[in-house]
mmCIF file of C-alpha atoms in Angstrom:
data_model
loop_
_atom_site.group_PDB
_atom_site.id
_atom_site.type_symbol
_atom_site.label_atom_id
_atom_site.label_comp_id
_atom_site.label_asym_id
_atom_site.label_seq_id
_atom_site.Cartn_x
_atom_site.Cartn_y
_atom_site.Cartn_z
ATOM 1 C CA SER A 1 26.254 -5.138 -14.644
ATOM 2 C CA ILE A 2 25.369 -7.177 -11.613
ATOM 3 C CA ARG A 3 26.008 -10.943 -11.799
ATOM 4 C CA MET A 4 24.281 -13.223 -9.049
ATOM 5 C CA SER A 5 24.612 -16.652 -8.228
ATOM 6 C CA ALA A 6 21.754 -18.831 -7.733
ATOM 7 C CA SER A 7 22.589 -19.223 -4.071
ATOM 8 C CA TRP A 8 21.634 -15.649 -3.908
ATOM 9 C CA ALA A 9 18.135 -16.104 -5.560
ATOM 10 C CA GLU A 10 15.154 -17.452 -3.446
ATOM 11 C CA LYS A 11 11.775 -18.469 -4.950
ATOM 12 C CA LEU A 12 8.818 -16.805 -2.924
ATOM 13 C CA ASP A 13 4.968 -17.670 -2.820
ATOM 14 C CA CYS A 14 3.383 -14.882 -3.077
ATOM 15 C CA VAL A 15 -0.192 -13.576 -2.060
ATOM 16 C CA ALA A 16 -2.767 -12.199 -4.594
ATOM 17 C CA GLN A 17 -5.237 -9.832 -2.992
ATOM 18 C CA LYS A 18 -8.733 -10.121 -4.777
ATOM 19 C CA TYR A 19 -9.989 -6.159 -4.257
ATOM 20 C CA ALA A 20 -13.048 -5.769 -6.436
ATOM 21 C CA TRP A 21 -11.050 -3.088 -8.304
ATOM 22 C CA GLY A 22 -8.832 -6.032 -10.026
ATOM 23 C CA LYS A 23 -9.228 -7.795 -13.248
ATOM 24 C CA ILE A 24 -11.136 -10.588 -13.473
ATOM 25 C CA GLY A 25 -9.550 -14.180 -13.770
ATOM 26 C CA THR A 26 -7.176 -14.577 -16.434
ATOM 27 C CA GLU A 27 -7.472 -11.372 -17.656
ATOM 28 C CA SER A 28 -5.688 -10.244 -14.454
ATOM 29 C CA ALA A 29 -1.872 -9.832 -14.655
ATOM 30 C CA VAL A 30 -1.237 -10.966 -11.104
ATOM 31 C CA ALA A 31 -3.255 -14.308 -12.285
ATOM 32 C CA LYS A 32 -1.239 -14.751 -15.138
ATOM 33 C CA ILE A 33 1.579 -14.313 -12.881
ATOM 34 C CA LEU A 34 0.287 -16.967 -10.199
ATOM 35 C CA ILE A 35 -0.121 -19.779 -13.091
ATOM 36 C CA ALA A 36 2.918 -19.203 -14.500
ATOM 37 C CA ALA A 37 4.680 -19.468 -10.842
ATOM 38 C CA ASN A 38 2.644 -23.111 -10.631
ATOM 39 C CA GLY A 39 4.353 -24.419 -13.556
ATOM 40 C CA GLY A 40 1.295 -23.002 -16.102
ATOM 41 C CA ASN A 41 -1.463 -24.480 -13.733
ATOM 42 C CA GLU A 42 -4.378 -22.360 -14.474
ATOM 43 C CA SER A 43 -6.299 -24.008 -11.889
ATOM 44 C CA VAL A 44 -5.027 -22.005 -8.858
ATOM 45 C CA VAL A 45 -6.754 -19.017 -10.592
ATOM 46 C CA ASP A 46 -10.239 -18.767 -10.266
ATOM 47 C CA ALA A 47 -12.027 -17.559 -13.410
ATOM 48 C CA SER A 48 -14.520 -15.729 -11.787
ATOM 49 C CA ALA A 49 -12.541 -13.194 -9.148
ATOM 50 C CA PRO A 50 -10.992 -10.255 -9.242
ATOM 51 C CA TYR A 51 -6.924 -10.542 -9.275
ATOM 52 C CA ALA A 52 -5.934 -6.867 -7.813
ATOM 53 C CA GLU A 53 -2.694 -7.055 -6.231
ATOM 54 C CA LEU A 54 0.466 -9.691 -5.737
ATOM 55 C CA TRP A 55 2.155 -8.897 -2.448
ATOM 56 C CA MET A 56 6.066 -9.649 -2.307
ATOM 57 C CA GLY A 57 7.185 -9.039 1.439
ATOM 58 C CA THR A 58 6.469 -9.533 4.873
ATOM 59 C CA HIS A 59 3.357 -7.610 5.989
ATOM 60 C CA PRO A 60 0.959 -9.707 7.871
ATOM 61 C CA ASN A 61 -2.125 -9.394 5.629
ATOM 62 C CA GLY A 62 -0.055 -11.116 2.811
ATOM 63 C CA PRO A 63 3.092 -12.772 4.286
ATOM 64 C CA SER A 64 5.509 -14.301 1.396
ATOM 65 C CA LYS A 65 6.914 -17.999 1.888
ATOM 66 C CA LEU A 66 9.813 -19.629 0.676
ATOM 67 C CA SER A 67 8.705 -21.869 -2.149
ATOM 68 C CA ALA A 68 11.217 -25.039 -0.966
ATOM 69 C CA SER A 69 10.562 -24.556 2.462
ATOM 70 C CA GLY A 70 7.294 -23.169 3.218
ATOM 71 C CA GLU A 71 9.475 -20.729 6.042
ATOM 72 C CA LEU A 72 7.925 -17.482 5.916
ATOM 73 C CA LEU A 73 10.270 -14.587 4.521
ATOM 74 C CA GLU A 74 9.904 -12.842 7.764
ATOM 75 C CA SER A 75 11.412 -15.660 9.971
ATOM 76 C CA PHE A 76 14.083 -16.413 7.015
ATOM 77 C CA LEU A 77 15.469 -12.768 6.750
ATOM 78 C CA LYS A 78 16.583 -13.162 10.355
ATOM 79 C CA THR A 79 18.450 -16.333 10.126
ATOM 80 C CA GLU A 80 22.308 -15.506 9.141
ATOM 81 C CA ARG A 81 21.863 -16.647 5.646
ATOM 82 C CA GLY A 82 18.724 -14.275 4.938
ATOM 83 C CA GLN A 83 20.308 -11.259 6.974
ATOM 84 C CA ARG A 84 22.369 -11.178 3.598
ATOM 85 C CA PHE A 85 19.896 -10.420 1.486
ATOM 86 C CA ALA A 86 18.324 -7.702 3.312
ATOM 87 C CA GLY A 87 21.455 -5.958 4.669
ATOM 88 C CA SER A 88 23.375 -4.781 8.186
ATOM 89 C CA ASP A 89 21.447 -0.908 6.868
ATOM 90 C CA VAL A 90 17.811 -2.423 6.997
ATOM 91 C CA GLU A 91 18.387 -4.123 9.849
ATOM 92 C CA ARG A 92 19.674 -1.145 11.569
ATOM 93 C CA ALA A 93 16.823 1.075 10.474
ATOM 94 C CA PHE A 94 14.062 -1.340 10.859
ATOM 95 C CA PRO A 95 14.964 -3.435 14.253
ATOM 96 C CA GLU A 96 11.819 -4.878 14.736
ATOM 97 C CA GLY A 97 12.131 -6.809 11.466
ATOM 98 C CA GLY A 98 11.061 -7.831 8.299
ATOM 99 C CA LEU A 99 11.096 -5.331 5.082
ATOM 100 C CA PRO A 100 10.754 -1.877 4.979
ATOM 101 C CA PHE A 101 8.804 -2.011 1.738
ATOM 102 C CA LEU A 102 6.124 -3.672 0.104
ATOM 103 C CA LEU A 103 6.653 -4.669 -3.335
ATOM 104 C CA LYS A 104 3.066 -5.190 -5.087
ATOM 105 C CA VAL A 105 2.191 -5.735 -8.702
ATOM 106 C CA LEU A 106 -1.254 -4.120 -9.847
ATOM 107 C CA SER A 107 -3.684 -5.476 -12.388
ATOM 108 C CA VAL A 108 -6.640 -2.533 -12.502
ATOM 109 C CA GLN A 109 -9.740 -2.918 -13.741
ATOM 110 C CA GLN A 110 -11.555 0.223 -12.258
ATOM 111 C CA ALA A 111 -10.569 3.019 -10.309
ATOM 112 C CA LEU A 112 -9.419 2.240 -6.669
ATOM 113 C CA SER A 113 -10.659 4.199 -3.599
ATOM 114 C CA ILE A 114 -9.091 7.282 -2.217
ATOM 115 C CA GLN A 115 -6.331 6.093 0.076
ATOM 116 C CA ALA A 116 -4.720 8.403 2.494
ATOM 117 C CA HIS A 117 -1.738 6.864 4.421
ATOM 118 C CA PRO A 118 0.248 8.139 8.051
ATOM 119 C CA ASP A 119 3.534 9.175 8.205
ATOM 120 C CA LYS A 120 5.986 6.998 10.059
ATOM 121 C CA THR A 121 5.091 8.559 13.372
ATOM 122 C CA LEU A 122 1.763 8.485 13.421
ATOM 123 C CA ALA A 123 1.665 4.706 11.580
ATOM 124 C CA GLN A 124 3.619 3.595 14.726
ATOM 125 C CA GLN A 125 1.210 5.319 16.932
ATOM 126 C CA LEU A 126 -1.452 3.551 15.305
ATOM 127 C CA ASN A 127 0.104 0.072 14.884
ATOM 128 C CA ALA A 128 0.400 0.660 18.890
ATOM 129 C CA ASN A 129 -2.912 1.713 19.962
ATOM 130 C CA PHE A 130 -5.156 -0.393 17.300
ATOM 131 C CA PRO A 131 -3.008 -3.291 15.856
ATOM 132 C CA ASP A 132 -6.228 -5.023 15.003
ATOM 133 C CA ILE A 133 -6.294 -2.176 12.158
ATOM 134 C CA TYR A 134 -2.922 -1.521 11.175
ATOM 135 C CA LYS A 135 -1.089 -4.134 11.404
ATOM 136 C CA ASP A 136 2.345 -2.962 11.039
ATOM 137 C CA PRO A 137 4.178 0.367 12.300
ATOM 138 C CA ASN A 138 5.589 1.648 8.916
ATOM 139 C CA HIS A 139 4.521 4.728 6.773
ATOM 140 C CA LYS A 140 3.405 3.807 3.160
ATOM 141 C CA PRO A 141 5.183 6.274 1.020
ATOM 142 C CA GLU A 142 4.972 4.488 -2.649
ATOM 143 C CA ILE A 143 6.889 4.740 -6.095
ATOM 144 C CA ALA A 144 4.522 3.250 -9.320
ATOM 145 C CA VAL A 145 6.163 1.910 -12.270
ATOM 146 C CA ALA A 146 3.500 1.228 -15.322
ATOM 147 C CA LEU A 147 4.347 -1.538 -17.003
ATOM 148 C CA THR A 148 1.580 -1.084 -19.178
ATOM 149 C CA ASP A 149 -0.760 2.069 -19.839
ATOM 150 C CA PHE A 150 -2.018 3.525 -16.800
ATOM 151 C CA GLU A 151 -3.634 6.638 -15.750
ATOM 152 C CA GLY A 152 -3.180 7.921 -11.989
ATOM 153 C CA LEU A 153 -4.390 10.598 -10.270
ATOM 154 C CA CYS A 154 -2.755 12.080 -7.327
ATOM 155 C CA ALA A 155 -3.198 15.279 -5.209
ATOM 156 C CA PHE A 156 -6.670 16.786 -4.486
ATOM 157 C CA ARG A 157 -9.143 19.130 -6.058
ATOM 158 C CA PRO A 158 -8.275 22.863 -6.944
ATOM 159 C CA LEU A 159 -9.440 24.425 -3.503
ATOM 160 C CA GLU A 160 -12.213 27.173 -4.896
ATOM 161 C CA GLU A 161 -13.759 23.603 -6.071
ATOM 162 C CA LEU A 162 -13.601 21.959 -2.620
ATOM 163 C CA LYS A 163 -15.380 25.299 -1.352
ATOM 164 C CA SER A 164 -17.733 24.973 -3.787
ATOM 165 C CA PHE A 165 -18.675 21.152 -2.781
ATOM 166 C CA LEU A 166 -18.674 22.505 1.303
ATOM 167 C CA SER A 167 -21.075 25.124 0.457
ATOM 168 C CA SER A 168 -23.076 22.620 -1.853
ATOM 169 C CA ILE A 169 -23.130 19.495 -0.879
ATOM 170 C CA PRO A 170 -24.077 18.862 3.092
ATOM 171 C CA GLN A 171 -22.639 15.431 3.335
ATOM 172 C CA ILE A 172 -19.219 16.569 2.251
ATOM 173 C CA ARG A 173 -19.658 19.316 4.910
ATOM 174 C CA GLU A 174 -20.974 16.774 7.665
ATOM 175 C CA ALA A 175 -17.988 14.686 6.709
ATOM 176 C CA VAL A 176 -14.980 17.076 7.545
ATOM 177 C CA GLY A 177 -16.851 18.771 10.338
ATOM 178 C CA GLU A 178 -18.285 22.277 10.728
ATOM 179 C CA GLU A 179 -15.356 24.032 11.873
ATOM 180 C CA ASN A 180 -12.775 22.580 9.822
ATOM 181 C CA ALA A 181 -15.244 23.767 6.675
ATOM 182 C CA ARG A 182 -14.842 27.008 7.668
ATOM 183 C CA VAL A 183 -11.780 27.255 8.295
ATOM 184 C CA LEU A 184 -11.149 25.787 4.802
ATOM 185 C CA GLU A 185 -13.328 28.105 3.485
ATOM 186 C CA GLN A 186 -11.294 31.152 4.464
ATOM 187 C CA SER A 187 -7.740 29.864 3.617
ATOM 188 C CA THR A 188 -6.012 30.348 0.098
ATOM 189 C CA SER A 189 -3.841 28.712 -1.786
ATOM 190 C CA GLU A 190 -0.589 29.952 0.089
ATOM 191 C CA ASN A 191 -2.145 28.606 3.534
ATOM 192 C CA CYS A 192 -4.741 25.661 2.850
ATOM 193 C CA ALA A 193 -2.131 22.735 3.608
ATOM 194 C CA THR A 194 -3.072 22.366 7.436
ATOM 195 C CA PRO A 195 -6.959 23.057 7.212
ATOM 196 C CA LEU A 196 -6.705 20.255 4.337
ATOM 197 C CA ARG A 197 -5.056 18.145 6.861
ATOM 198 C CA HIS A 198 -7.409 18.532 9.477
ATOM 199 C CA ALA A 199 -10.660 18.412 7.023
ATOM 200 C CA TYR A 200 -9.361 15.056 5.588
ATOM 201 C CA SER A 201 -8.477 13.687 9.090
ATOM 202 C CA HIS A 202 -11.662 14.546 10.537
#
């Protein structure tokens, strides 16, 4: 087992994201964590608002702070003491600073929107060219650990079903582009990876 002294622990104030798909008020696990972190004070939660995600990390859209000082976690990790938390390997691999991951707690009431994440190279390009939209240069590989019963879908519909949609639903054909649609219709399960990528990144 790993034993850690109190000097290696830092309490964080973390940001809750109120996306529409989150559970409402104190029904949300995110809201319950916020209440517990504030000594059981339920007034920190809006009973009518959705609480979808709790972010723990250095992402600019929801940066964590040290509770004791109010210092941004990203700033703390650049100090001599803070560097012990992340370690030298992380510092070498991610010289731009911050943490190379974003830990989230999700509390889901309804289906999330479709997401498509860039790889590391594309993420760096998007961040450089459109920093107001793409806030950081990191890719977004994800690992999900279910704390309660949870149902998730990951992948595309069967290829033949996608082809039928392209021929029967004009809006989908328009969204992926005519050329992409034609190439996808001619593809097989063995060679559809590139056509799919082009269609979904159109």
